[in-house]
Coordinates of C-alpha atoms in Angstrom, one line a residue:
M1 CA -41.2 28.0 38.3
N2 CA -41.0 30.1 34.9
Y3 CA -38.5 32.8 34.1
N4 CA -41.5 34.9 33.0
T5 CA -43.0 35.7 36.2
T6 CA -42.7 38.1 38.9
L7 CA -42.0 35.3 41.6
F8 CA -38.7 34.5 39.7
I9 CA -37.8 37.8 38.7
F10 CA -38.4 39.9 41.9
Y11 CA -38.2 37.2 44.7
F12 CA -36.4 34.0 43.7
L13 CA -33.7 35.5 41.6
P14 CA -32.9 38.6 43.8
I15 CA -32.6 36.4 46.8
V16 CA -30.5 33.7 45.4
I17 CA -28.1 36.3 44.0
I18 CA -27.7 38.3 47.3
V19 CA -27.2 35.2 49.5
F20 CA -24.8 33.8 46.7
Y21 CA -22.4 36.6 47.1
I22 CA -22.7 37.2 51.0
I23 CA -22.2 33.7 52.1
P24 CA -18.6 32.3 52.4
A25 CA -17.2 31.4 49.1
K26 CA -16.7 27.7 50.0
T27 CA -20.4 27.4 50.6
R28 CA -21.4 28.6 47.3
L29 CA -21.7 25.4 45.5
A30 CA -23.9 23.8 48.2
F31 CA -26.2 26.9 48.1
L32 CA -26.5 26.8 44.4
C33 CA -27.4 23.1 44.6
L34 CA -30.0 23.8 47.3
A35 CA -31.6 26.9 45.3
S36 CA -31.7 24.7 42.1
F37 CA -33.7 22.1 44.2
V38 CA -36.0 24.7 45.6
F39 CA -36.4 26.2 42.0
Y40 CA -37.4 22.7 40.6
G41 CA -39.4 21.5 43.7
F42 CA -41.6 24.6 43.7
S43 CA -43.9 23.3 41.1
D44 CA -43.8 19.5 41.8
I45 CA -42.3 18.0 44.9
I46 CA -42.5 14.6 43.5
A47 CA -40.4 15.4 40.5
L48 CA -37.7 16.8 42.7
I49 CA -37.7 13.6 44.7
F50 CA -37.1 11.5 41.5
L51 CA -34.6 13.9 40.4
I52 CA -32.5 13.6 43.6
I53 CA -32.8 9.8 43.4
S54 CA -31.4 9.7 39.8
I55 CA -28.5 11.9 41.1
I56 CA -27.7 9.4 43.9
W57 CA -28.1 6.5 41.6
C58 CA -25.8 8.0 39.2
Y59 CA -23.3 9.0 41.8
I60 CA -23.2 5.5 43.3
T61 CA -23.2 3.5 40.0
T62 CA -20.3 5.4 38.4
F63 CA -18.0 4.3 41.0
M64 CA -18.7 0.7 40.1
F65 CA -16.7 1.4 36.9
L66 CA -13.5 1.3 39.0
K67 CA -14.2 -2.4 40.0
Y68 CA -16.4 -3.9 37.7
P69 CA -16.8 -4.6 33.8
K70 CA -17.6 -1.5 31.7
N71 CA -20.6 -2.9 29.7
K72 CA -22.4 -4.4 32.6
T73 CA -21.8 -1.6 34.8
L74 CA -23.0 0.9 32.1
V75 CA -26.3 -0.9 31.9
V76 CA -26.8 -0.5 35.6
A77 CA -25.8 3.0 35.5
I78 CA -28.1 4.3 32.8
S79 CA -31.0 1.9 33.5
F80 CA -32.5 3.9 36.3
P81 CA -32.6 7.3 34.6
L82 CA -33.9 5.6 31.6
L83 CA -36.6 3.8 33.4
I84 CA -38.0 6.9 35.1
L85 CA -37.9 8.8 31.8
F86 CA -39.9 5.9 30.2
L87 CA -42.4 5.6 33.1
F88 CA -43.1 9.3 33.1
K89 CA -42.9 10.2 29.5
Y90 CA -43.5 7.3 27.3
L91 CA -45.5 4.6 29.3
D92 CA -48.8 5.8 28.5
F93 CA -48.0 6.4 24.7
V94 CA -47.0 2.6 24.8
L95 CA -50.1 1.4 26.7
C96 CA -52.3 3.5 24.2
S97 CA -50.5 1.9 21.2
I98 CA -51.0 -1.5 22.3
N99 CA -54.6 -0.8 23.4
A100 CA -53.8 -2.1 26.8
S101 CA -56.7 -3.2 29.1
G102 CA -58.0 -1.2 32.0
D103 CA -56.4 -3.7 34.4
I104 CA -53.0 -3.2 33.0
R105 CA -53.4 0.5 33.2
G106 CA -54.6 0.3 36.6
F107 CA -51.3 -1.5 37.5
F108 CA -49.4 1.6 36.3
S109 CA -51.9 4.2 37.7
L110 CA -49.3 5.7 39.9
F111 CA -47.0 6.8 37.1
L112 CA -49.8 7.7 34.8
A113 CA -51.4 10.0 37.3
I114 CA -48.2 11.9 37.7
V115 CA -47.7 15.0 35.4
L116 CA -44.7 14.8 33.2
P117 CA -41.7 16.4 35.3
A118 CA -40.6 19.5 33.5
G119 CA -37.2 19.1 31.8
I120 CA -36.9 15.3 32.4
S121 CA -35.5 14.7 29.0
F122 CA -32.7 17.4 29.5
Y123 CA -31.5 16.3 32.7
T124 CA -31.7 12.6 31.8
F125 CA -29.5 13.2 28.9
Q126 CA -26.9 14.8 31.3
L127 CA -27.0 11.9 33.6
L128 CA -26.4 9.6 30.6
S129 CA -23.6 11.7 29.3
Y130 CA -21.8 11.7 32.6
S131 CA -22.1 7.9 33.0
I132 CA -21.1 7.2 29.5
D133 CA -18.0 9.6 29.8
V134 CA -17.0 7.8 33.0
A135 CA -17.2 4.5 31.4
D136 CA -15.2 5.6 28.6
K137 CA -12.6 7.0 30.9
K138 CA -12.9 10.6 29.5
I139 CA -13.7 11.8 32.9
V140 CA -13.2 10.3 36.5
P141 CA -16.0 9.8 38.9
E142 CA -16.8 12.8 40.9
R143 CA -16.4 12.3 44.7
N144 CA -18.1 15.5 45.6
I145 CA -21.9 14.7 45.4
I146 CA -22.8 18.1 46.0
K147 CA -20.9 19.3 42.7
L148 CA -22.5 16.6 40.9
A149 CA -25.7 17.5 41.9
T150 CA -25.3 21.1 41.0
Y151 CA -24.1 20.1 37.5
I152 CA -27.3 18.3 37.2
S153 CA -29.7 20.6 38.7
F154 CA -28.2 24.1 38.0
F155 CA -31.6 25.8 37.8
P156 CA -30.9 28.2 34.6
Q157 CA -30.5 25.3 32.5
L158 CA -32.5 22.4 34.3
I159 CA -35.8 22.9 32.6
A160 CA -34.8 23.4 28.9
G161 CA -31.1 23.1 28.5
P162 CA -28.5 23.7 27.1
I163 CA -27.5 20.1 27.8
V164 CA -24.0 20.5 29.3
R165 CA -21.2 18.0 29.5
Y166 CA -19.6 17.6 32.8
S167 CA -16.1 18.0 31.3
F168 CA -17.2 21.5 30.1
I169 CA -18.5 22.7 33.4
S170 CA -16.5 20.9 36.1
E171 CA -13.6 23.3 36.4
Q172 CA -16.1 26.2 36.4
L173 CA -17.8 24.7 39.5
D174 CA -14.5 24.3 41.4
R175 CA -13.7 28.2 40.7
L176 CA -16.9 29.2 42.5
N177 CA -15.0 29.4 45.8
D178 CA -12.8 31.8 44.4
K179 CA -13.8 35.3 46.0
R180 CA -11.7 37.1 43.3
K181 CA -13.9 35.9 40.6
K182 CA -16.6 38.6 39.5
P183 CA -19.7 38.1 37.7
D184 CA -20.3 39.3 34.2
L185 CA -23.1 41.6 35.0
V186 CA -23.2 43.6 31.9
N187 CA -23.6 40.5 29.5
G188 CA -25.6 38.7 32.1
I189 CA -28.3 41.3 32.4
K190 CA -28.1 41.9 28.7
Y191 CA -28.9 38.4 27.8
I192 CA -31.7 38.1 30.4
S193 CA -33.3 41.3 29.4
I194 CA -33.4 40.6 25.7
G195 CA -34.3 37.0 26.4
L196 CA -37.3 38.1 28.3
F197 CA -38.4 40.6 25.9
V198 CA -38.2 38.3 22.9
K199 CA -40.2 35.7 24.9
V200 CA -43.1 37.8 26.1
I201 CA -43.2 40.3 23.2
I202 CA -42.4 38.4 20.2
A203 CA -42.8 34.6 20.8
D204 CA -46.0 34.8 23.0
S205 CA -47.6 37.5 20.8
L206 CA -47.2 35.4 17.9
G207 CA -48.8 32.6 19.9
L208 CA -51.8 34.9 20.4
Y209 CA -52.1 35.6 16.8
I210 CA -52.0 31.9 15.9
N211 CA -54.6 31.0 18.6
R212 CA -56.9 33.9 17.5
I213 CA -56.9 32.5 14.0
N214 CA -57.2 28.9 14.9
N215 CA -60.2 29.6 17.2
A216 CA -61.9 31.5 14.5
A217 CA -61.3 28.4 12.2
I218 CA -58.9 28.7 9.3
Q219 CA -60.6 29.6 6.3
N220 CA -58.1 30.4 3.4
S221 CA -54.6 29.6 2.3
L222 CA -53.2 32.9 3.4
E223 CA -54.3 32.2 6.9
S224 CA -52.9 28.8 6.9
L225 CA -49.5 30.0 5.4
F226 CA -49.4 32.7 8.3
V227 CA -50.0 30.0 11.0
V228 CA -47.2 27.9 9.5
F229 CA -44.6 30.6 9.2
A230 CA -45.7 32.3 12.5
Y231 CA -45.5 29.2 14.5
S232 CA -42.0 28.6 12.9
F233 CA -40.8 31.9 14.5
Q234 CA -42.8 31.3 17.8
I235 CA -41.1 28.0 18.6
Y236 CA -37.5 29.4 17.6
Y237 CA -37.7 32.5 19.5
D238 CA -39.4 30.7 22.6
F239 CA -36.8 28.3 22.6
W240 CA -33.9 30.8 21.6
S241 CA -35.1 33.2 24.5
Y242 CA -34.9 30.5 27.1
S243 CA -31.4 29.6 26.2
L244 CA -30.3 33.2 26.0
I245 CA -31.8 33.8 29.6
A246 CA -30.2 30.7 30.9
I247 CA -26.6 31.8 29.4
G248 CA -27.3 35.2 31.2
L249 CA -28.3 33.7 34.4
G250 CA -25.3 31.5 34.2
K251 CA -23.0 34.6 33.8
L252 CA -24.6 35.9 37.3
F253 CA -23.3 32.9 38.9
L254 CA -19.9 32.8 37.5
L255 CA -20.7 30.1 35.0
E256 CA -20.4 30.1 31.3
L257 CA -23.0 27.8 29.5
P258 CA -22.8 27.0 25.9
K259 CA -24.7 28.7 23.0
N260 CA -27.7 26.4 21.8
F261 CA -28.4 28.2 18.7
D262 CA -26.5 29.7 15.8
Q263 CA -29.1 31.4 13.5
P264 CA -30.6 28.1 12.2
Y265 CA -33.0 29.7 9.8
L266 CA -30.0 30.9 7.9
S267 CA -29.1 27.4 7.3
R268 CA -28.4 26.5 3.6
N269 CA -29.6 22.7 3.8
P270 CA -31.4 20.4 6.3
K271 CA -28.1 19.0 7.4
E272 CA -26.6 22.3 8.3
F273 CA -29.9 23.1 10.2
W274 CA -29.2 20.5 12.7
R275 CA -25.6 21.8 13.4
R276 CA -27.5 25.3 14.2
W277 CA -30.5 24.4 15.9
H278 CA -30.4 22.9 19.6
I279 CA -26.6 22.6 19.3
T280 CA -26.1 20.8 22.4
L281 CA -28.9 18.2 21.7
S282 CA -27.5 17.6 18.2
Y283 CA -23.9 17.0 19.3
W284 CA -25.3 15.0 22.2
I285 CA -26.9 12.5 19.7
K286 CA -24.0 12.7 17.4
D287 CA -21.4 11.8 20.0
Y288 CA -23.4 9.3 22.1
I289 CA -25.5 7.5 19.5
Y290 CA -24.5 8.4 15.9
I291 CA -20.8 7.7 16.2
K292 CA -21.2 4.9 18.5
L293 CA -23.4 3.1 15.8
G294 CA -20.6 3.4 13.2
G295 CA -21.2 6.9 12.0
N296 CA -20.8 7.3 8.2
N297 CA -20.3 3.7 7.9
S298 CA -24.0 2.9 7.7
Y299 CA -25.1 6.5 7.0
I300 CA -28.7 5.9 5.9
R301 CA -29.5 3.5 8.7
N302 CA -27.8 5.6 11.4
I303 CA -29.6 8.8 10.1
L304 CA -32.9 7.1 10.3
I305 CA -32.2 5.9 14.0
V306 CA -30.8 9.2 15.3
F307 CA -33.8 11.2 13.9
L308 CA -36.2 8.5 15.2
I309 CA -34.6 9.0 18.6
C310 CA -34.6 12.9 18.2
G311 CA -38.4 12.8 17.4
L312 CA -39.1 10.5 20.5
W313 CA -36.9 12.8 22.7
H314 CA -39.2 15.7 21.8
G315 CA -42.4 13.8 22.6
A316 CA -44.4 10.6 23.2
G317 CA -46.5 10.2 20.2
W318 CA -46.6 9.2 16.6
K319 CA -46.5 12.6 15.2
F320 CA -43.2 13.1 17.0
I321 CA -41.9 9.9 15.4
F322 CA -43.2 11.2 12.0
W323 CA -41.6 14.5 12.6
G324 CA -38.3 12.6 13.2
C325 CA -38.6 10.7 9.9
Y326 CA -39.5 13.7 8.2
H327 CA -36.2 15.4 9.1
A328 CA -34.4 12.2 8.3
L329 CA -35.9 12.2 4.9
F330 CA -34.9 15.6 4.0
V331 CA -31.3 15.1 5.2
L332 CA -31.2 11.9 3.2
I333 CA -32.5 13.7 0.1
Y334 CA -29.9 16.6 0.5
H335 CA -27.0 13.9 0.9
K336 CA -28.3 12.2 -2.6
I337 CA -28.4 15.5 -4.4
K338 CA -25.7 17.5 -2.5
R339 CA -23.9 18.5 -5.6
K340 CA -26.8 19.9 -7.4
W341 CA -28.3 21.5 -4.1
D342 CA -25.0 23.2 -3.3
I343 CA -24.6 25.0 -6.7
L344 CA -27.9 26.9 -6.1
P345 CA -27.5 30.6 -5.1
N346 CA -27.3 31.0 -1.3
Y347 CA -30.6 32.7 -0.8
V348 CA -32.3 29.9 -2.8
Q349 CA -30.8 27.3 -0.5
I350 CA -31.8 29.2 2.7
C351 CA -35.3 29.9 1.5
L352 CA -35.9 26.1 0.5
T353 CA -34.4 24.9 3.9
F354 CA -36.7 27.4 5.8
I355 CA -39.7 26.3 4.2
I356 CA -38.9 22.7 4.7
I357 CA -38.3 23.3 8.4
S358 CA -41.2 25.5 8.9
F359 CA -43.7 22.9 7.5
G360 CA -42.3 20.3 9.8
W361 CA -43.1 22.3 13.0
G362 CA -46.8 21.9 12.4
F363 CA -46.4 18.3 13.9
F364 CA -45.7 20.0 17.2
V365 CA -48.6 22.2 17.3
F366 CA -51.6 20.1 15.5
E367 CA -52.9 16.7 15.8
W368 CA -52.9 14.8 12.5
H369 CA -56.2 15.5 11.2
E370 CA -55.9 19.3 12.0
Y371 CA -52.4 19.5 10.3
V372 CA -53.8 17.5 7.2
D373 CA -56.5 20.0 7.0
L374 CA -54.2 22.8 7.1
L375 CA -52.0 21.5 4.3
K376 CA -55.2 21.1 2.2
T377 CA -56.2 24.5 2.7
I378 CA -52.8 25.7 1.5
I379 CA -52.6 23.8 -1.7
S380 CA -56.4 24.5 -2.4
F381 CA -55.4 28.3 -3.2
E382 CA -58.7 29.4 -1.9
F383 CA -58.8 32.8 -0.6
G384 CA -62.3 33.4 0.2
N385 CA -63.9 36.6 1.4
K386 CA -62.1 36.7 4.9
V387 CA -58.9 38.8 4.8
L388 CA -56.2 38.3 7.3
P389 CA -55.6 41.9 9.0
I390 CA -52.5 43.5 7.6
R391 CA -51.1 44.1 10.9
N392 CA -50.6 40.2 11.3
W393 CA -48.5 40.2 8.1
L394 CA -46.9 43.3 9.0
Y395 CA -45.6 42.1 12.4
L396 CA -44.6 38.9 10.8
G397 CA -42.7 40.6 8.3
I398 CA -40.8 42.7 10.7
I399 CA -39.8 39.6 12.5
I400 CA -38.6 38.0 9.3
F401 CA -36.6 41.1 8.2
W402 CA -34.9 41.2 11.6
H403 CA -34.0 37.6 11.7
F404 CA -32.6 37.4 8.2
Y405 CA -30.8 40.7 8.1
M406 CA -29.7 41.4 11.7
H407 CA -27.2 38.8 12.4
E408 CA -26.7 38.0 16.0
N409 CA -22.9 38.2 15.7
K410 CA -23.2 41.8 14.8
W411 CA -25.5 42.9 17.6
L412 CA -25.7 40.3 20.4
F413 CA -22.7 38.0 20.6
T414 CA -19.9 40.7 19.8
N415 CA -17.2 42.6 21.9
K416 CA -18.2 45.7 20.1
R417 CA -20.5 47.9 22.0
T418 CA -23.9 48.3 20.5
I419 CA -27.2 50.1 21.5
F420 CA -28.0 46.7 23.4
D421 CA -25.2 47.2 25.7
N422 CA -27.0 50.3 27.2
P423 CA -28.3 49.8 30.7
L424 CA -31.1 52.0 29.7
I425 CA -32.1 49.8 27.1
H426 CA -31.9 46.8 29.5
A427 CA -34.1 48.5 32.0
M428 CA -36.7 49.3 29.2
L429 CA -36.9 45.8 28.0
L430 CA -37.1 44.4 31.4
F431 CA -40.0 46.9 32.3
T432 CA -42.0 46.1 29.3
S433 CA -41.6 42.4 29.7
V434 CA -42.8 42.6 33.2
L435 CA -45.7 44.6 32.1
F436 CA -46.9 41.8 29.9
F437 CA -46.1 38.9 32.1
R438 CA -49.8 38.4 32.6
Y439 CA -50.2 37.6 28.8
S440 CA -47.2 35.4 28.7
Q441 CA -47.2 31.6 28.4
T442 CA -45.0 28.7 29.6
F443 CA -41.9 28.0 27.5
I444 CA -42.9 25.4 25.0
Y445 CA -39.8 23.2 25.7
F446 CA -40.8 22.8 29.2
R447 CA -42.8 19.9 28.1
F448 CA -39.9 18.0 26.9

């Protein structure tokens, strides 16, 4: 079920909110868990079954840490979620890479036939973090399986994050049974309305521009550059809008979810970018992989490993592996020339970082040969007779201006009242978004 649909906005969400607040407070947790299962199972019942099995497995195995050795128990605890993730997401890639025979593929036909469950990478990482934190004695095993299931399946962040730690949300889940606690309706509706508007009007409209150019065949350098930079903002605002909606939805259900973005395109270097982009994933990889590998003690090796994992987390394919290596390379280059890079003017650092990041996104949207052809077109400096309509560049220019000059802390994440706190603005943004739902697309990160 997508946020940007009438089914969710006019049916599912209102019903869940109304029931959530009229039922006895002590039953809210169980109801929220049930609602999340309905949300996830609406599109694929098989995916829901495996989600429930994974939660039960995690619940049972984490109690084994109380009786059995840590290392062996941890292997058991994380094995099933990782196996399910591999079978659904990476099996086909591995079989294709080794040129497996038809008999071998036939043996795995059951898993190959199932569509990749939405958000499987996100909830798998939450299952892993919970098991690892129990193993490290940072938290104790949760005895209330409904509470654990709600943590894993909470529908606002189930499909595309943010990736939440159990220690972050455990006490919040306990407070759901407090009748005195009131939802933050103002900010909740504000974030939802702005998020939907940005998704439908900005991210998806950029996608339409890009598709129109691709369908007509890219013919010159200007068109190629437009595609590169337009997609950079499309993927950012697509994912940013989802995360903002998730935070808004959380507020409606008395839960605070963490920010997942901190204006990453204002980063001054590739390393800083990964502290600002998909923050919960970056810190998950840092805490559970990078530091456990030794951190800075083997910097080059560990950077290569974590970005390889980051690439594979985003998708099963060589282009995602290359994308991870691409980012690792520039992080290592920055590490090597840090003193010279850091003395550059801030705007130069920001521009260089933005260009590096933008050209990396091509591996997400294009196949190898397509992206190579696109890059060849850019460096050919051929402009031809076809002129890209001025409205394309004007629209992209407005988005660029807004992004780089209207900082979020001044108008969105602030305690000061702005025009975006006006209920009429919220209503207008929601109304406009709903009008264009029919042209909207599925969130890009749903595939991960």
